[in-house]
CSV table of C-alpha atoms in Angstrom, one decimal:
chain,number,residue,atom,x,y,z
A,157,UNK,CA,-19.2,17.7,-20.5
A,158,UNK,CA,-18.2,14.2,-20.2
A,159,UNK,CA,-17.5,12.1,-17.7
A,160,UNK,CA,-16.1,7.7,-18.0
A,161,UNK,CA,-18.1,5.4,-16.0
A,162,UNK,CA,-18.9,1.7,-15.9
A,163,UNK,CA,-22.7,1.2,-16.9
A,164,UNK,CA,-22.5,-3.1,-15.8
A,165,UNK,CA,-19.5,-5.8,-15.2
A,166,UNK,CA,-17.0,-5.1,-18.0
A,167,UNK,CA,-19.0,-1.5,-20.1
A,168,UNK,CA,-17.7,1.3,-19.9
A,169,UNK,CA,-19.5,4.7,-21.5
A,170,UNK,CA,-18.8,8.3,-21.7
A,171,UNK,CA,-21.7,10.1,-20.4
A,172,UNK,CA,-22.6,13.5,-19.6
A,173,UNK,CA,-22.6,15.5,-16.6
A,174,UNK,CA,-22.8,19.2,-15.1
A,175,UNK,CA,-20.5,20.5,-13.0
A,176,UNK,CA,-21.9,22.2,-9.7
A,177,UNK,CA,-20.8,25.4,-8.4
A,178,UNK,CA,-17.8,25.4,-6.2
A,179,UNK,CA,-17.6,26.2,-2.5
A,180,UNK,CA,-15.0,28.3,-0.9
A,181,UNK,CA,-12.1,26.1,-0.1
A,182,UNK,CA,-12.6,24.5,-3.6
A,183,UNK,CA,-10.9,24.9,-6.8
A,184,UNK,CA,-12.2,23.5,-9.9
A,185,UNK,CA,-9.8,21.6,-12.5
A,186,UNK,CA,-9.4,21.4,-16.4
A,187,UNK,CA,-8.4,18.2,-17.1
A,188,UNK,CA,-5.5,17.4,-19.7
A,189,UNK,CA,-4.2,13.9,-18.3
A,190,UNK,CA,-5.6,10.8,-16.5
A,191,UNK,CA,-5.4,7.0,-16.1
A,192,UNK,CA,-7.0,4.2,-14.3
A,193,UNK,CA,-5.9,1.8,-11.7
A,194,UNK,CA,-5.2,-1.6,-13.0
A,195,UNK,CA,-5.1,-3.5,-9.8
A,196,UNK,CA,-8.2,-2.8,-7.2
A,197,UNK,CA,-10.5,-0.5,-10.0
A,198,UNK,CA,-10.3,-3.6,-12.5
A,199,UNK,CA,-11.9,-5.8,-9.8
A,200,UNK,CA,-14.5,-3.0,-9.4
A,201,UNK,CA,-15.0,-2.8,-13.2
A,202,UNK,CA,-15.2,-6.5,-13.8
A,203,UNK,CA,-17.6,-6.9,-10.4
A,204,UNK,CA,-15.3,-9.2,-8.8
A,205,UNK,CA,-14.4,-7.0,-5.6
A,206,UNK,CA,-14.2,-8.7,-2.7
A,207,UNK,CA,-15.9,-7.3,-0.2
A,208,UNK,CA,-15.6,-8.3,3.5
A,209,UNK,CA,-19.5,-8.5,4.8
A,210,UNK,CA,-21.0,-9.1,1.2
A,211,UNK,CA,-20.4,-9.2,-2.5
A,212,UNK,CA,-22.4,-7.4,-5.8
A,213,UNK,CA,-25.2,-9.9,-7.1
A,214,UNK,CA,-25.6,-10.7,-10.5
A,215,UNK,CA,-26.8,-7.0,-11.6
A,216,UNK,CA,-23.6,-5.7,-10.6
A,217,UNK,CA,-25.2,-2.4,-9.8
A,218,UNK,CA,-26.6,-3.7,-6.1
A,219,UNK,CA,-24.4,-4.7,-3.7
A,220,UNK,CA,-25.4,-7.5,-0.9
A,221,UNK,CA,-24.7,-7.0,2.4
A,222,UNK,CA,-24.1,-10.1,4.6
A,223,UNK,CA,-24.0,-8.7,7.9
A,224,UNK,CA,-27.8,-8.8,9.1
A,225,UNK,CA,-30.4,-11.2,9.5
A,226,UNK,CA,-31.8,-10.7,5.7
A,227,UNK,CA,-29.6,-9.7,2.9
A,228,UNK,CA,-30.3,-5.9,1.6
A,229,UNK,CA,-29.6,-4.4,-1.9
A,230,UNK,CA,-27.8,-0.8,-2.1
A,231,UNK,CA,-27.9,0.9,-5.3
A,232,UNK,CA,-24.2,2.0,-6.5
A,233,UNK,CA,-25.6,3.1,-10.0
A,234,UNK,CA,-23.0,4.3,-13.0
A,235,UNK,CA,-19.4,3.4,-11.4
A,236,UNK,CA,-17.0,6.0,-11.9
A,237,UNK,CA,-13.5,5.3,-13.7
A,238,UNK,CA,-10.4,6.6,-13.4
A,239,UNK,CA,-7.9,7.0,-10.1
A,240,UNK,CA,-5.1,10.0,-11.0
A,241,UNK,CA,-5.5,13.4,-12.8
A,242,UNK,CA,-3.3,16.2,-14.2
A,243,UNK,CA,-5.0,19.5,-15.1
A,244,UNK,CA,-4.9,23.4,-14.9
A,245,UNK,CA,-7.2,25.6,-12.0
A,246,UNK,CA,-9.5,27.6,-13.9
A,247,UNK,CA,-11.8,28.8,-10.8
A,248,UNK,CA,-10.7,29.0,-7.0
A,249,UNK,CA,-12.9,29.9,-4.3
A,250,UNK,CA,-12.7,32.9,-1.8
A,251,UNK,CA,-10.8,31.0,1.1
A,252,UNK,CA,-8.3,29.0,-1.4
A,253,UNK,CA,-4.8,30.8,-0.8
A,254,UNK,CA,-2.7,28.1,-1.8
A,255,UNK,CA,-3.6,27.5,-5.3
A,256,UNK,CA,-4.6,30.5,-7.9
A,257,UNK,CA,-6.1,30.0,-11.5
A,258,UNK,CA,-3.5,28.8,-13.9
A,259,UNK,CA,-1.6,26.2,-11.5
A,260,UNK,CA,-1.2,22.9,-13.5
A,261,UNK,CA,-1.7,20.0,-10.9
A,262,UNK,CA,-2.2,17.1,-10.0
A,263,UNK,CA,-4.9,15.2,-7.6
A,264,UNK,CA,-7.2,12.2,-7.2
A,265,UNK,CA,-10.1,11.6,-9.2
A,266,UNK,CA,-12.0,10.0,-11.9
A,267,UNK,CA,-11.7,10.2,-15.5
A,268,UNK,CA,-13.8,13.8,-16.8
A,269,UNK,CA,-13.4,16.4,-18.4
A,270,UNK,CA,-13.1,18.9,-15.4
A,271,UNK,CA,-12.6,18.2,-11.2
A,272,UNK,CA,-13.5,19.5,-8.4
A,273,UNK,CA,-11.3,19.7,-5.3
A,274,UNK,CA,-10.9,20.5,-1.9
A,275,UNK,CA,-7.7,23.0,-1.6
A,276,UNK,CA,-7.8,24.0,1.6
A,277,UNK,CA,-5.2,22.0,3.5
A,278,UNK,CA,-5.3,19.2,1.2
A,279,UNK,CA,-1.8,18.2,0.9
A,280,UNK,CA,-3.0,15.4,-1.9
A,281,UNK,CA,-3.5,18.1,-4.3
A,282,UNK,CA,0.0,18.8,-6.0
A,283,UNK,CA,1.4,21.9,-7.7
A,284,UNK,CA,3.5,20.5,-11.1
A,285,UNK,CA,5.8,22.7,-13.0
A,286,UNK,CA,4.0,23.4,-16.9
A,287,UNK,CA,7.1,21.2,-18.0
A,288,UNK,CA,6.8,18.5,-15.2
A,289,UNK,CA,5.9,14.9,-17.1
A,290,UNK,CA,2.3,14.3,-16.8
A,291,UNK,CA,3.4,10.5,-17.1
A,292,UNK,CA,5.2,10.5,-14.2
A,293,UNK,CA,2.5,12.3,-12.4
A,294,UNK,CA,-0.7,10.1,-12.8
A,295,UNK,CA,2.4,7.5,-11.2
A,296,UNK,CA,2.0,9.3,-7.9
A,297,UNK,CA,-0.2,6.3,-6.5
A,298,UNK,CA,1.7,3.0,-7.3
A,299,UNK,CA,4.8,5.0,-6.2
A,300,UNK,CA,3.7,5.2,-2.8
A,301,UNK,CA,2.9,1.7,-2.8
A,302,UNK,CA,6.1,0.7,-4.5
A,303,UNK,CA,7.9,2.8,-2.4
A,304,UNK,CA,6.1,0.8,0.8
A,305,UNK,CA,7.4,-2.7,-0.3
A,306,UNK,CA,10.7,-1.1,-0.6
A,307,UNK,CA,11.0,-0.1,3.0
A,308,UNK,CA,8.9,-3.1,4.4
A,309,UNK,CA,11.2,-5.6,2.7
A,310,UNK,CA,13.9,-3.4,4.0
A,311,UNK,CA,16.0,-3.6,0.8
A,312,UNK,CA,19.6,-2.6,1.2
A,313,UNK,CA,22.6,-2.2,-1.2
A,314,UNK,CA,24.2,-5.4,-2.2
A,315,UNK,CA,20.8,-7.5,-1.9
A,316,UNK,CA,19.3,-9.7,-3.5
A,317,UNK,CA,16.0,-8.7,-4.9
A,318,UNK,CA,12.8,-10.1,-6.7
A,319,UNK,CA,10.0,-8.4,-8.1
A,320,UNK,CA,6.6,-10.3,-9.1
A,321,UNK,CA,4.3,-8.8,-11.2
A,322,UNK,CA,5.0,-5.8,-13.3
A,323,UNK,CA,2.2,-3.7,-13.4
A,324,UNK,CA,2.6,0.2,-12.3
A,325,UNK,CA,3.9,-0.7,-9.1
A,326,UNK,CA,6.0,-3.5,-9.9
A,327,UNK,CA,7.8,-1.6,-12.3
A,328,UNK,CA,8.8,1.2,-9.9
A,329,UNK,CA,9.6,-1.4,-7.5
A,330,UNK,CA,12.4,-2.8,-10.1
A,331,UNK,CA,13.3,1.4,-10.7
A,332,UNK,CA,13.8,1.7,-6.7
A,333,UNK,CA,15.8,-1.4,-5.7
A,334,UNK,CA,17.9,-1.1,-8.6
A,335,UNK,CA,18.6,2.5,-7.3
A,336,UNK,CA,18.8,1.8,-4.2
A,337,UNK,CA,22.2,-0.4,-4.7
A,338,UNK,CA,20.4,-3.9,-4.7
A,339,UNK,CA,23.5,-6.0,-6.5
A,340,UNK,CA,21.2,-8.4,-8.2
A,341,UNK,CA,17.1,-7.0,-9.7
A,342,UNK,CA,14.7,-10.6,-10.6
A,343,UNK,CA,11.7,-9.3,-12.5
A,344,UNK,CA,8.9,-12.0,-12.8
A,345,UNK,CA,5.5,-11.8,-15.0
A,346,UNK,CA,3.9,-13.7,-17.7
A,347,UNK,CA,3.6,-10.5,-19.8
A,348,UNK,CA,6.1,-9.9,-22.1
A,349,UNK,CA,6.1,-6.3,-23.2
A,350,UNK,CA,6.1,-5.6,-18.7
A,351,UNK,CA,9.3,-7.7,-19.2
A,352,UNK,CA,10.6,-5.7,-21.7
A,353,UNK,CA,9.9,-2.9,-19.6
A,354,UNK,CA,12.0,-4.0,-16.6
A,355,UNK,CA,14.7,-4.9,-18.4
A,356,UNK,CA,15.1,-1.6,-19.5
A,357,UNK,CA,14.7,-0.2,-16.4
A,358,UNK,CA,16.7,-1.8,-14.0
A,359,UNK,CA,15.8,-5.6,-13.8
A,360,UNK,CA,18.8,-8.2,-14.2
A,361,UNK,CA,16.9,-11.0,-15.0
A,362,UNK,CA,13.4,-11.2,-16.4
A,363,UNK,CA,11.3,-14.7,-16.1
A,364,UNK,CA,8.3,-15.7,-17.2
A,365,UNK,CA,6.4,-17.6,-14.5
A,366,UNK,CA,4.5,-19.9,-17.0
A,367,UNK,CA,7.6,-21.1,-18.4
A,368,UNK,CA,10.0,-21.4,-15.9
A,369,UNK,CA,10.1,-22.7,-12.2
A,370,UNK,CA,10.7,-19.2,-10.7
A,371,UNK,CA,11.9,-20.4,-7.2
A,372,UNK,CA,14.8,-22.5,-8.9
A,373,UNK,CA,16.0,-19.8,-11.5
A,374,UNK,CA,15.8,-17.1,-8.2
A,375,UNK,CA,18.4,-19.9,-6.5
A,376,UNK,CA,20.8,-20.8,-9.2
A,377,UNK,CA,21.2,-16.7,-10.3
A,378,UNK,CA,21.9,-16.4,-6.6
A,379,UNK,CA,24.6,-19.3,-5.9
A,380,UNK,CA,21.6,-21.0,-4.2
A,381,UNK,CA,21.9,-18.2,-1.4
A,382,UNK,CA,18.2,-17.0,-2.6
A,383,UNK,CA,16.7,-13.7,-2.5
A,384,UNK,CA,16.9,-11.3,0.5
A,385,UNK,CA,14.1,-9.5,-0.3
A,386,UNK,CA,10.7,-10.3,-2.4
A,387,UNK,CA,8.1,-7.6,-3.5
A,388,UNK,CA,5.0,-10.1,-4.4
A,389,UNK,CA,2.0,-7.7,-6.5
A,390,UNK,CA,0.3,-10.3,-8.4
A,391,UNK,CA,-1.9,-11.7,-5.8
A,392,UNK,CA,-1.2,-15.1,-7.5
A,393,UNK,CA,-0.7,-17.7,-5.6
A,394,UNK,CA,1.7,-19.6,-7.3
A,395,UNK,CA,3.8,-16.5,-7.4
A,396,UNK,CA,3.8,-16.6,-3.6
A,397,UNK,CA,4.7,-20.8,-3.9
A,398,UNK,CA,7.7,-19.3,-6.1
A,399,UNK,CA,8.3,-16.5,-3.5
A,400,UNK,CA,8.5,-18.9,-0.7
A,401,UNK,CA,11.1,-21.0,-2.7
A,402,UNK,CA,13.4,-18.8,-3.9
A,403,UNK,CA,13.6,-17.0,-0.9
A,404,UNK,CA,16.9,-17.0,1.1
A,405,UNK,CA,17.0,-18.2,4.8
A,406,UNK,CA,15.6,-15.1,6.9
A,407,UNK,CA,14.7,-13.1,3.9
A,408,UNK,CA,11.3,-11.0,4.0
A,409,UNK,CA,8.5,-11.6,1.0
A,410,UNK,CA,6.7,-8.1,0.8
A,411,UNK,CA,3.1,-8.6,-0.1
A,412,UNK,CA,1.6,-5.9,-1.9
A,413,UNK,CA,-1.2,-7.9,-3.7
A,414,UNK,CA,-5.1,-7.3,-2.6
A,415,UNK,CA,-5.3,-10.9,-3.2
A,416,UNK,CA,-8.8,-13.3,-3.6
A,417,UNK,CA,-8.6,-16.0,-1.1
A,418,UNK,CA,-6.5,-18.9,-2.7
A,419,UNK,CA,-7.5,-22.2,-4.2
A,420,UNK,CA,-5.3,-25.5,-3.2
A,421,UNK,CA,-1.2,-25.2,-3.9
A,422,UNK,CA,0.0,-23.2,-1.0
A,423,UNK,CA,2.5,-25.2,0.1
A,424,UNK,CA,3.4,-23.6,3.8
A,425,UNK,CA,6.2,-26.4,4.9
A,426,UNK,CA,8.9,-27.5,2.7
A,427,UNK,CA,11.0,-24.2,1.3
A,428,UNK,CA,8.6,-22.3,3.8
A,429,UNK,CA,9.8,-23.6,6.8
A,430,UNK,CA,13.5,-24.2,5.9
A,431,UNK,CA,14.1,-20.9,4.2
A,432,UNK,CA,12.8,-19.0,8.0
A,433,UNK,CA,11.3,-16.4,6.2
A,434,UNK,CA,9.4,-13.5,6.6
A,435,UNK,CA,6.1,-12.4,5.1
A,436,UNK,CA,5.0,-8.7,6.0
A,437,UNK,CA,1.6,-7.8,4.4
A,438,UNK,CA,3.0,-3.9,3.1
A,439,UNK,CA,0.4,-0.9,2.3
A,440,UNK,CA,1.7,2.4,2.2
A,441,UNK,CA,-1.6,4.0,3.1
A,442,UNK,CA,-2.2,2.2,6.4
A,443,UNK,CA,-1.2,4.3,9.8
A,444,UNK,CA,1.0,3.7,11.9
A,445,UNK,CA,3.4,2.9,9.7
A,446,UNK,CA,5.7,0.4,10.7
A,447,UNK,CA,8.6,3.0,10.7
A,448,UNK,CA,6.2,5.4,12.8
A,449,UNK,CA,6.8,8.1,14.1
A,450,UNK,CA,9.4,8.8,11.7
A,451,UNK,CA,7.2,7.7,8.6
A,452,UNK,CA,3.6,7.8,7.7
A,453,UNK,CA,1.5,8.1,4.6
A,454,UNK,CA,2.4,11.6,4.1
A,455,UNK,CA,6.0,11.2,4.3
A,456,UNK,CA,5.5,8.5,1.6
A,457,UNK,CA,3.6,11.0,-0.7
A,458,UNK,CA,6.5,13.8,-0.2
A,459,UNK,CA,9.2,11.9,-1.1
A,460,UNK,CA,7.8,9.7,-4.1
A,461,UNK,CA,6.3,13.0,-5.4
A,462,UNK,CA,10.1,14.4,-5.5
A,463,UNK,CA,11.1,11.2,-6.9
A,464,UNK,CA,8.6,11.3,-9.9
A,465,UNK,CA,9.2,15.5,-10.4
A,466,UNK,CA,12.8,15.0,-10.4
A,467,UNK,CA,12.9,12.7,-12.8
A,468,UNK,CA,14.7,10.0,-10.5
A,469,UNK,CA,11.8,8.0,-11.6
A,470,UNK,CA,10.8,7.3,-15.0
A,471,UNK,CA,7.2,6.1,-16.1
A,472,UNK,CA,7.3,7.4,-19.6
A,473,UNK,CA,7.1,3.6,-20.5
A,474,UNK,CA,5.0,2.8,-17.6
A,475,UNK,CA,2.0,4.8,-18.7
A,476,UNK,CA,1.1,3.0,-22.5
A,477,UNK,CA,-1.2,3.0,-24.4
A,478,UNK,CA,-2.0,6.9,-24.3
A,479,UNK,CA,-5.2,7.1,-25.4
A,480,UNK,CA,-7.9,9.9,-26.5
A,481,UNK,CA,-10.3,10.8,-23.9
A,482,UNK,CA,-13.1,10.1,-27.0
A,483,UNK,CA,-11.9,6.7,-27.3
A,484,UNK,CA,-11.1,5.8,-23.6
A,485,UNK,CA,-14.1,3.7,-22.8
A,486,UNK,CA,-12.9,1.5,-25.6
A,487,UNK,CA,-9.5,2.0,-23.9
A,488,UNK,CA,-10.6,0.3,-20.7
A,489,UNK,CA,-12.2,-2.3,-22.1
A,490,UNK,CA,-9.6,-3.5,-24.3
A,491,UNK,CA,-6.1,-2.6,-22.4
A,492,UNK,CA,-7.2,-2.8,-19.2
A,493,UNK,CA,-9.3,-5.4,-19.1
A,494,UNK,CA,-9.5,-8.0,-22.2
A,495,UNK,CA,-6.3,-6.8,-23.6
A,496,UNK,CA,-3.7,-6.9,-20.4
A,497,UNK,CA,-0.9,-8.3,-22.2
A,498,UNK,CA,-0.7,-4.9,-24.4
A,499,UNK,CA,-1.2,-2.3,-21.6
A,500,UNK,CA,0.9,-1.4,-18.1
A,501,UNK,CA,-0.9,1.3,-17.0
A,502,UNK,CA,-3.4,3.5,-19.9
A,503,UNK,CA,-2.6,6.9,-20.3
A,504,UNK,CA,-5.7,9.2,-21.1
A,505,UNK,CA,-5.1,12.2,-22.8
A,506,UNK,CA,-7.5,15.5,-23.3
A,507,UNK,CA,-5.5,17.1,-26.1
A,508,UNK,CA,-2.5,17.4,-24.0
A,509,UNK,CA,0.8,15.4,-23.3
A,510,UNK,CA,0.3,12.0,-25.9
């Protein structure tokens, strides 16, 4: 069997593997759908993660801690690829009695031919109907973080909204604030095809950063009013300059982005100052949530997870390419990495949904 891991900064290789037995609360998976993360497993796969107490030296393979008196090299070896997967049971151990062989589901993992997975009380493992989109599945992760900036920006019908950067969760972001009631959807990236995209899907305006002055279009659409809420993904910071400007007086900028610390151009008086605005640093997977007790994590996961099997969200356009699990180490390389302007989010397929 195969399995897709980085080998150093920027390779990825199939390579072979052999499954272990599984224990009792485990089932084991036959994979027919995955993808990749674009955001935080990019950094990984390129070796430009920043770590808090230490980075990877040149190798890649070690990384450096920072923390004691004299630097010391841990071996990570092959990385593994890959962050959602949709697949059938075909073995479930003697004290799994939620699951039975046949369920098609859907869990976390990397990129290989088969999975194995806790299923005892392990809510992140998800039944899915045989006719349930795969697509929409492998969406499961950016939805919770989409959904996240949603709440934290505290969207409401009849606002104003702006979306920066349009990778997977951008482009649910623009799918729930347009549903939501928002009277007015901006969708911002250099990218055309993600532009595209958002059109289609909800956006109202789409601008590209590089050739506009975002913060000014943002006013003028909005009878220089501004936007009342701002989902920033990029990490960029001249999208945050832009965010900053185009906001409206009391509005809240989101920030989604893992961002690298920033270089010179943040620009914190001017529109910052005059526009009273709000930044809240949003991640869906941190506890307490700031709605707790009412929300955590795993209401998150419920409710996107209805959204995506109801079809009240659609990634059928999200998840392109689809590749071939033969040619998906070629996949990475090229759409998620060299290639971005041709990929969202890469579908990899086993022989099953293209």
């Amino acid at each position: 069997m195969k399995k897709l891991v980085a080998t150093a900064p920027r390779v990825a290789e199939l390579k072979d593997y052999e499954d272990r037995p599984i224990q009792s609360n485990e089932v084991r998976v036959k994979v027919e759908f995955a993808a990749p993360k674009h955001g935080t497993e990019l950094a990984d796969f390129r070796g430009t993660t920043p770590f808090i107490n230490g980075k990877f030296d040149n190798d890649w393979k070690v990384f450096v801690e920072r923390d004691a008196d004299e630097p010391r090299g841990i071996e990570f070896g092959d990385l593994p690829i890959g962050n959602m997967f949709v697949g059938t049971i075909i073995e479930a151990g003697a004290d799994v009695t939620e699951y039975a062989v046949g369920d098609r589901v859907c869990s976390y993992g990397p990129i290989k031919e088969t999975e194995i997975v806790n299923a005892v009380d392990n809510y992140k493992l998800r039944k899915m109907s045989r006719e349930a989109s795969a697509k929409n599945a492998v969406c499961y992760d950016p939805a919770q973080f989409a959904l996240g900036g949603i709440r934290d920006a505290n969207v409401r019908s009849g606002d104003n909204v702006v979306v920066i950067g349009l990778g997977a969760i951008g482009q649910l972001a623009v799918q729930m604030a347009k549903k939501s009631g928002a009277s007015i959807v901006i969708a911002v990236d250099p990218i055309e095809k993600r532009r595209e995209i958002a059109g289609k899907y909800g956006a109202d305006y789409c601008f590209d950063p590089t050739a506009c002055d975002v913060g000014y279009e943002i006013k003028r659409i909005t009878g220089k009013m501004g936007a009342d809420a701002i989902l920033e993904t990029s990490g960029s910071v001249q999208a945050l300059q832009s965010a900053l400007k185009g906001l409206a007086y009391g509005g809240t900028i989101a920030y989604l982005a893992f961002a690298k610390p920033f270089p010179a151009g943040l620009w914190l008086g001017q529109e910052a100052h005059y526009n009273y605005g709000k930044i809240v640093f949003s991640r869906a997977c941190s506890e307490p949530n700031p709605d707790y007790p009412r929300w955590n994590r795993k209401r998150i996961e419920d409710v996107v997870w209805d959204m995506l099997m109801s079809g009240y969200l659609d990634c059928s356009e999200i998840i392109d390419p689809v590749v071939k699990f033969e040619d998906s180490a070629e996949g990475v390389c090229t759409y998620m990495d060299k290639e971005q302007e041709k990929s969202i989010k890469m579908g990899v397929t086993f022989g099953g949904e293209e």
